[in-house]
mmCIF file of C-alpha atoms in Angstrom:
data_model
loop_
_atom_site.group_PDB
_atom_site.id
_atom_site.type_symbol
_atom_site.label_atom_id
_atom_site.label_comp_id
_atom_site.label_asym_id
_atom_site.label_seq_id
_atom_site.Cartn_x
_atom_site.Cartn_y
_atom_site.Cartn_z
ATOM 1 C CA MET A 1 88.925 104.797 114.052
ATOM 2 C CA LEU A 2 87.949 106.682 110.906
ATOM 3 C CA ALA A 3 90.933 109.014 111.294
ATOM 4 C CA SER A 4 93.268 106.033 111.358
ATOM 5 C CA ILE A 5 91.678 104.535 108.242
ATOM 6 C CA ILE A 6 91.998 107.824 106.346
ATOM 7 C CA TYR A 7 95.613 108.234 107.493
ATOM 8 C CA TRP A 8 96.640 104.780 106.296
ATOM 9 C CA ALA A 9 94.639 105.144 103.074
ATOM 10 C CA ILE A 10 96.590 108.300 102.228
ATOM 11 C CA ILE A 11 99.877 106.490 102.871
ATOM 12 C CA PHE A 12 98.950 103.432 100.810
ATOM 13 C CA VAL A 13 97.630 105.509 97.909
ATOM 14 C CA CYS A 14 100.871 107.522 97.860
ATOM 15 C CA ILE A 15 102.912 104.296 97.927
ATOM 16 C CA ALA A 16 100.867 102.932 95.023
ATOM 17 C CA TRP A 17 101.321 106.197 93.142
ATOM 18 C CA ALA A 18 105.100 106.122 93.711
ATOM 19 C CA VAL A 19 105.318 102.571 92.357
ATOM 20 C CA LEU A 20 103.191 103.486 89.343
ATOM 21 C CA SER A 21 105.249 106.600 88.755
ATOM 22 C CA VAL A 22 108.501 104.622 88.823
ATOM 23 C CA TRP A 23 107.056 102.067 86.404
ATOM 24 C CA PHE A 24 105.919 104.708 83.924
ATOM 25 C CA SER A 25 109.230 106.552 84.290
ATOM 26 C CA ILE A 26 111.121 103.428 83.303
ATOM 27 C CA PHE A 27 108.678 102.848 80.461
ATOM 28 C CA TYR A 28 109.090 106.362 79.042
ATOM 29 C CA LEU A 29 112.852 106.356 79.547
ATOM 30 C CA SER A 30 113.136 103.119 77.594
ATOM 31 C CA ARG A 31 111.169 104.682 74.732
ATOM 32 C CA LYS A 32 113.305 107.864 74.861
ATOM 33 C CA GLU A 33 110.265 110.017 75.673
ATOM 34 C CA ASN A 34 111.880 111.940 78.503
ATOM 35 C CA GLY A 35 109.514 114.905 78.273
ATOM 36 C CA ASN A 36 106.696 112.861 79.801
ATOM 37 C CA LEU A 37 108.596 112.613 83.077
ATOM 38 C CA TRP A 38 107.782 116.232 83.833
ATOM 39 C CA ALA A 39 104.104 115.349 84.203
ATOM 40 C CA PHE A 40 104.911 112.598 86.680
ATOM 41 C CA ALA A 41 107.194 114.945 88.613
ATOM 42 C CA PHE A 42 104.310 117.430 88.824
ATOM 43 C CA PHE A 43 101.896 114.772 90.071
ATOM 44 C CA ASN A 44 104.486 113.615 92.612
ATOM 45 C CA VAL A 45 104.619 117.158 93.958
ATOM 46 C CA ILE A 46 100.830 117.200 94.260
ATOM 47 C CA ALA A 47 100.857 113.846 96.082
ATOM 48 C CA ALA A 48 103.607 115.108 98.410
ATOM 49 C CA ILE A 49 101.625 118.273 99.158
ATOM 50 C CA VAL A 50 98.510 116.243 99.990
ATOM 51 C CA GLN A 51 100.562 113.976 102.209
ATOM 52 C CA ALA A 52 102.262 116.912 103.957
ATOM 53 C CA ILE A 53 98.916 118.626 104.568
ATOM 54 C CA SER A 54 97.489 115.434 106.045
ATOM 55 C CA LEU A 55 100.589 115.093 108.239
ATOM 56 C CA VAL A 56 100.156 118.644 109.523
ATOM 57 C CA ILE A 57 96.465 118.047 110.201
ATOM 58 C CA TYR A 58 97.095 114.806 112.059
ATOM 59 C CA ARG A 59 99.922 116.339 114.110
ATOM 60 C CA THR A 60 98.095 119.597 114.875
ATOM 61 C CA TRP A 61 94.714 118.202 115.832
ATOM 62 C CA GLY A 62 96.203 115.455 117.978
ATOM 63 C CA PHE A 63 94.690 112.337 116.460
ATOM 64 C CA GLY A 64 97.659 110.348 117.813
ATOM 65 C CA VAL A 65 97.926 108.248 114.679
ATOM 66 C CA THR A 66 101.338 109.394 113.503
ATOM 67 C CA GLN A 67 103.111 108.848 116.810
ATOM 68 C CA TYR A 68 103.763 105.179 116.156
ATOM 69 C CA SER A 69 104.638 105.306 112.483
ATOM 70 C CA SER A 70 107.331 107.096 110.539
ATOM 71 C CA LEU A 71 106.250 105.530 107.255
ATOM 72 C CA ILE A 72 104.633 108.778 106.156
ATOM 73 C CA TYR A 73 108.005 110.533 106.368
ATOM 74 C CA VAL A 74 109.669 107.806 104.295
ATOM 75 C CA VAL A 75 106.991 107.962 101.599
ATOM 76 C CA LEU A 76 107.168 111.757 101.567
ATOM 77 C CA ALA A 77 110.948 111.629 101.129
ATOM 78 C CA VAL A 78 110.624 109.021 98.360
ATOM 79 C CA LEU A 79 108.089 111.153 96.494
ATOM 80 C CA LEU A 80 110.267 114.256 96.722
ATOM 81 C CA GLY A 81 113.393 112.341 95.711
ATOM 82 C CA LEU A 82 111.547 110.791 92.801
ATOM 83 C CA THR A 83 110.387 114.257 91.772
ATOM 84 C CA VAL A 84 113.959 115.523 91.593
ATOM 85 C CA ILE A 85 115.107 112.468 89.628
ATOM 86 C CA GLN A 86 112.229 112.776 87.160
ATOM 87 C CA ALA A 87 112.803 116.503 86.716
ATOM 88 C CA VAL A 88 116.479 115.940 85.931
ATOM 89 C CA LEU A 89 115.864 113.001 83.603
ATOM 90 C CA GLY A 90 112.903 114.742 81.956
ATOM 91 C CA ARG A 91 115.025 117.326 80.263
ATOM 92 C CA GLU A 92 114.977 117.079 76.495
ATOM 93 C CA PRO A 93 118.173 117.728 74.566
ATOM 94 C CA LYS A 94 118.200 121.059 72.753
ATOM 95 C CA PRO A 95 117.999 120.735 68.976
ATOM 96 C CA LYS A 96 121.262 121.527 67.256
ATOM 97 C CA ALA A 97 121.318 124.538 64.980
ATOM 98 C CA ALA A 98 121.940 123.748 61.359
#
């Protein structure tokens, strides 16, 4: 029972982080502060690594929790896709030489 609670808590926290990351990305893009997106891309990578490690642990040790849900794969793909988008949009234009 505890394994199932931890599994779903990891998924819901990563979903909440993805929503928060999208919101702040839109906020910083609207203010033309693209450099801040790199930090969110980095934190998305950390969240994806934590989620991937938990997926490996739950699959390897045979808790049987992940066999009825593919939501963890969807959230993992969203986090990685969001990371790529934020890394591309986070580039700052090079200053022009005078």
